[in-house]
Amino acid sequence: MPSWIRRLATRPDARLRTEGTPAPITDGSPHAVVIGAGFGGLAAAVRLLTRGYRVTVVDRLDQPGGRARVIEVEGDGGTYRFDMGPTLITAPFLFDELWALAGERRQDHVEFVPTTPFYRIRFDDGEVFDYTGDGPAMEREIARFNPADVDGYRRFLKKSESIFETGFLELGHVPFDKAGHMARIVPSMVALESHRSVYSLVSKYIKSKKLRQVFSFHPLLVGGNPFSTTSIYALIAFLERHWGVWYAMGGTGAIVKGIADLFARHGGTMRLGETVEEITVDASGPRPRATGVRLETGEVLAADVVVSNADAAWTYKHLVAPEHRTTWTDDKLARSKHSMSLFVWYFGTDKTYDDVAHHTILLGPRYKALLKDIFHNKTLSDDFSLYLHRPTATDPSMAPPGHDTFYVLSPVPHLDSGTDWEAETERYCQRIEDYLAETVLPGLGEHLTASLTLTPQGFLDDYLSVKGAAFSLEPQLLQSAFFRPHNASEDVDGLFLVGAGTHPGAGMPGVLSSARVLDTIVPDPEPLAA
């Protein structure tokens, strides 16, 4: 770890900030450039701004949000508003902190409401499991499938709580930038059985095959295969139980707008529709040091600190010159394993499906074999499992009166599958439509009024995500914590990473926590100004 970061990390006051009064900013304040206006980039921008940095956010899209952008589609009856990406809020305090750091309250700007059930899980044979935060209700649901698994569920939840306390509360905001940091947690990881996969850990406590699917699907929410993702991610079960599952009225886009407005109110600068082509580096000293960014137009923005919320693999492969990379070389990047991708269909209907929950998971006829096709064989299968989001179940404003807004996503292989999505999209979308019509949305084809799709090719083209992966690097044990690209670049001083591809990983809690890490590794602005 560079000495200028080590001094900060070991100082007595190096700690996370959860509230405060914004530091004053002047023209002489040090400048931070943030590449990308996804949730990780926006959170980093607010945290740096309230510490006293002048902050400029640059994003190639025409609106903030990154994967959480919003698209409005005119259909029969009016406007449908689609959140393009994340929909689940499971750690609302991480959003609350951003407003609190600026001396404001999130509740005054964005309203969060609880959703229940958390998920309605439908098996291919039509059986349904309502997954909630209500302990007795969950045990009754489990008993319907296998009464003997009620006790196993209780023990699994205790295990999930132990993993949560260590993996999220203690380590979620800790920078793993030295091998020694990883070595110190090995005993805890052994005790928590981190060598197991999520599915293996669940199977230790749960015997019903259907219930094993219910309690092991969570890694898919962050790009991981339940059969290979480290059981550290079993913490999600308790995290949801602890804080609940929430929805932002107005959609996820309302949170993006709220943070962007917060950033602007306190003096931040947002430059949209502009692409960063290079992170400029001064290699004259003992170690390379980031000095700013060069835009596609040729304009250079000088900076004291550069934070990349772009895909981590893209950042190193395309934004940092090879001669400045001794750790994340082209060869190492080529060997890295990337998450699966997604096929997402956004659509509106001219009727409401009132018996469909806010979040529905439709499990296909195969579980392990389908995941093997996606993650290992890189094959687009004939069958699928789906996540169906119906925000109008909670917030009718997302569609015209009397209409519904949906998106349905199917995990699919990333672009190494060789699938020609231009040729495949219509056929694949029709198969999903037919399946939904046969199961939970009868007559769907007769009621469609708006439609658009996002494919793995779109993840590459729109978000510059290597291989079209939806969640950056796959969250396997040897691509987690110290083994993930570090929040403080191993190769370039003054360069920091946030977002799905760095520690602690994907998902809204993960990317927001990656921005929290910056509080302990980015130097305070006063010494830089001096």
Short mmCIF file of N, CA and C in Angstrom, two decimals, residues 314-377:
data_model
loop_
_atom_site.label_atom_id
_atom_site.label_comp_id
_atom_site.label_asym_id
_atom_site.label_seq_id
_atom_site.Cartn_x
_atom_site.Cartn_y
_atom_site.Cartn_z
N TRP A 314 -13.01 -2.99 -17.49
CA TRP A 314 -12.94 -1.97 -18.55
C TRP A 314 -11.99 -0.85 -18.13
N THR A 315 -12.06 -0.45 -16.87
CA THR A 315 -11.20 0.62 -16.36
C THR A 315 -9.73 0.29 -16.62
N TYR A 316 -9.32 -0.91 -16.24
CA TYR A 316 -7.91 -1.26 -16.41
C TYR A 316 -7.56 -1.57 -17.86
N LYS A 317 -8.42 -2.26 -18.56
CA LYS A 317 -8.11 -2.67 -19.92
C LYS A 317 -8.09 -1.49 -20.89
N HIS A 318 -9.00 -0.53 -20.71
CA HIS A 318 -9.20 0.51 -21.71
C HIS A 318 -8.86 1.93 -21.25
N LEU A 319 -8.82 2.16 -19.94
CA LEU A 319 -8.59 3.54 -19.47
C LEU A 319 -7.20 3.76 -18.90
N VAL A 320 -6.53 2.70 -18.48
CA VAL A 320 -5.17 2.82 -17.93
C VAL A 320 -4.20 2.15 -18.90
N ALA A 321 -3.21 2.88 -19.34
CA ALA A 321 -2.25 2.34 -20.31
C ALA A 321 -1.53 1.12 -19.74
N PRO A 322 -1.22 0.13 -20.58
CA PRO A 322 -0.60 -1.12 -20.10
C PRO A 322 0.70 -0.89 -19.33
N GLU A 323 1.47 0.13 -19.71
CA GLU A 323 2.76 0.33 -19.03
C GLU A 323 2.60 0.78 -17.58
N HIS A 324 1.39 1.19 -17.21
CA HIS A 324 1.14 1.61 -15.83
C HIS A 324 0.50 0.51 -14.99
N ARG A 325 0.36 -0.69 -15.56
CA ARG A 325 -0.33 -1.78 -14.87
C ARG A 325 0.60 -2.97 -14.68
N THR A 326 0.97 -3.22 -13.45
CA THR A 326 1.78 -4.41 -13.16
C THR A 326 0.95 -5.49 -12.49
N THR A 327 -0.17 -5.13 -11.90
CA THR A 327 -1.05 -6.10 -11.25
C THR A 327 -2.16 -6.54 -12.20
N TRP A 328 -2.95 -5.59 -12.65
CA TRP A 328 -4.08 -5.90 -13.53
C TRP A 328 -3.63 -5.78 -14.98
N THR A 329 -2.77 -6.72 -15.36
CA THR A 329 -2.26 -6.76 -16.72
C THR A 329 -3.34 -7.31 -17.66
N ASP A 330 -3.10 -7.19 -18.96
CA ASP A 330 -4.05 -7.73 -19.92
C ASP A 330 -4.22 -9.23 -19.73
N ASP A 331 -3.12 -9.94 -19.42
CA ASP A 331 -3.21 -11.38 -19.23
C ASP A 331 -4.07 -11.74 -18.02
N LYS A 332 -3.88 -11.01 -16.92
CA LYS A 332 -4.67 -11.30 -15.73
C LYS A 332 -6.14 -10.98 -15.97
N LEU A 333 -6.41 -9.89 -16.65
CA LEU A 333 -7.79 -9.55 -16.96
C LEU A 333 -8.44 -10.61 -17.83
N ALA A 334 -7.67 -11.15 -18.77
CA ALA A 334 -8.19 -12.18 -19.67
C ALA A 334 -8.52 -13.46 -18.91
N ARG A 335 -7.80 -13.72 -17.81
CA ARG A 335 -8.05 -14.94 -17.03
C ARG A 335 -9.20 -14.78 -16.04
N SER A 336 -9.63 -13.56 -15.79
CA SER A 336 -10.68 -13.31 -14.81
C SER A 336 -12.01 -13.89 -15.29
N LYS A 337 -12.81 -14.33 -14.34
CA LYS A 337 -14.13 -14.88 -14.66
C LYS A 337 -15.19 -13.81 -14.42
N HIS A 338 -16.05 -13.66 -15.41
CA HIS A 338 -17.07 -12.62 -15.35
C HIS A 338 -18.43 -13.22 -15.03
N SER A 339 -19.29 -12.41 -14.47
CA SER A 339 -20.62 -12.87 -14.11
C SER A 339 -21.43 -13.23 -15.35
N MET A 340 -22.58 -13.83 -15.12
CA MET A 340 -23.49 -14.07 -16.23
C MET A 340 -24.03 -12.72 -16.71
N SER A 341 -24.77 -12.75 -17.78
CA SER A 341 -25.45 -11.55 -18.25
C SER A 341 -26.95 -11.72 -18.05
N LEU A 342 -27.71 -10.82 -18.63
CA LEU A 342 -29.17 -10.84 -18.49
C LEU A 342 -29.82 -10.51 -19.82
N PHE A 343 -30.95 -11.14 -20.06
CA PHE A 343 -31.88 -10.68 -21.09
C PHE A 343 -33.05 -10.06 -20.36
N VAL A 344 -33.33 -8.80 -20.64
CA VAL A 344 -34.39 -8.09 -19.93
C VAL A 344 -35.43 -7.58 -20.94
N TRP A 345 -36.68 -7.88 -20.66
CA TRP A 345 -37.78 -7.40 -21.48
C TRP A 345 -38.65 -6.47 -20.64
N TYR A 346 -38.80 -5.24 -21.08
CA TYR A 346 -39.61 -4.24 -20.41
C TYR A 346 -40.90 -4.09 -21.21
N PHE A 347 -42.04 -4.17 -20.52
CA PHE A 347 -43.29 -4.10 -21.26
C PHE A 347 -44.42 -3.52 -20.41
N GLY A 348 -45.41 -2.96 -21.10
CA GLY A 348 -46.59 -2.43 -20.45
C GLY A 348 -47.82 -3.14 -20.95
N THR A 349 -48.87 -3.14 -20.13
CA THR A 349 -50.14 -3.77 -20.51
C THR A 349 -51.29 -2.81 -20.28
N ASP A 350 -52.36 -3.00 -21.07
CA ASP A 350 -53.51 -2.10 -20.95
C ASP A 350 -54.52 -2.60 -19.93
N LYS A 351 -54.09 -3.51 -19.06
CA LYS A 351 -54.89 -3.97 -17.93
C LYS A 351 -53.97 -4.20 -16.75
N THR A 352 -54.51 -4.34 -15.58
CA THR A 352 -53.70 -4.64 -14.40
C THR A 352 -53.87 -6.10 -14.02
N TYR A 353 -52.75 -6.72 -13.63
CA TYR A 353 -52.74 -8.10 -13.16
C TYR A 353 -52.62 -8.05 -11.64
N ASP A 354 -53.77 -7.86 -10.98
CA ASP A 354 -53.76 -7.53 -9.56
C ASP A 354 -53.31 -8.67 -8.66
N ASP A 355 -53.31 -9.90 -9.17
CA ASP A 355 -52.89 -11.01 -8.33
C ASP A 355 -51.39 -11.30 -8.46
N VAL A 356 -50.67 -10.48 -9.23
CA VAL A 356 -49.23 -10.66 -9.39
C VAL A 356 -48.51 -9.77 -8.38
N ALA A 357 -47.57 -10.33 -7.63
CA ALA A 357 -46.85 -9.60 -6.59
C ALA A 357 -45.86 -8.61 -7.21
N HIS A 358 -45.32 -7.74 -6.35
CA HIS A 358 -44.31 -6.76 -6.81
C HIS A 358 -43.08 -7.48 -7.36
N HIS A 359 -42.63 -8.51 -6.64
CA HIS A 359 -41.46 -9.29 -7.08
C HIS A 359 -41.86 -10.76 -7.17
N THR A 360 -41.73 -11.34 -8.36
CA THR A 360 -42.03 -12.75 -8.56
C THR A 360 -40.84 -13.44 -9.19
N ILE A 361 -40.48 -14.59 -8.65
CA ILE A 361 -39.42 -15.42 -9.23
C ILE A 361 -40.08 -16.69 -9.77
N LEU A 362 -39.90 -16.93 -11.06
CA LEU A 362 -40.47 -18.10 -11.71
C LEU A 362 -39.34 -19.08 -12.02
N LEU A 363 -39.28 -20.15 -11.24
CA LEU A 363 -38.21 -21.13 -11.40
C LEU A 363 -38.59 -22.13 -12.48
N GLY A 364 -37.64 -22.41 -13.36
CA GLY A 364 -37.88 -23.33 -14.45
C GLY A 364 -37.77 -24.78 -14.03
N PRO A 365 -37.86 -25.69 -14.97
CA PRO A 365 -37.83 -27.12 -14.64
C PRO A 365 -36.47 -27.61 -14.18
N ARG A 366 -35.40 -26.89 -14.54
CA ARG A 366 -34.05 -27.29 -14.12
C ARG A 366 -33.46 -26.19 -13.25
N TYR A 367 -32.62 -26.55 -12.32
CA TYR A 367 -31.96 -25.55 -11.47
C TYR A 367 -30.45 -25.64 -11.68
N LYS A 368 -29.83 -26.69 -11.16
CA LYS A 368 -28.37 -26.81 -11.28
C LYS A 368 -27.94 -26.92 -12.74
N ALA A 369 -28.66 -27.70 -13.53
CA ALA A 369 -28.28 -27.90 -14.93
C ALA A 369 -28.39 -26.61 -15.73
N LEU A 370 -29.42 -25.81 -15.45
CA LEU A 370 -29.57 -24.54 -16.14
C LEU A 370 -28.42 -23.60 -15.79
N LEU A 371 -28.06 -23.55 -14.51
CA LEU A 371 -26.97 -22.69 -14.08
C LEU A 371 -25.64 -23.16 -14.67
N LYS A 372 -25.48 -24.46 -14.83
CA LYS A 372 -24.27 -24.97 -15.47
C LYS A 372 -24.20 -24.51 -16.92
N ASP A 373 -25.34 -24.53 -17.61
CA ASP A 373 -25.37 -24.03 -18.99
C ASP A 373 -24.98 -22.56 -19.06
N ILE A 374 -25.45 -21.77 -18.09
CA ILE A 374 -25.22 -20.32 -18.11
C ILE A 374 -23.77 -20.00 -17.76
N PHE A 375 -23.28 -20.58 -16.67
CA PHE A 375 -21.98 -20.17 -16.13
C PHE A 375 -20.80 -20.96 -16.71
N HIS A 376 -21.00 -22.22 -17.01
CA HIS A 376 -19.88 -23.06 -17.43
C HIS A 376 -19.91 -23.39 -18.93
N ASN A 377 -21.06 -23.86 -19.40
CA ASN A 377 -21.14 -24.23 -20.81
C ASN A 377 -21.29 -23.02 -21.72
#
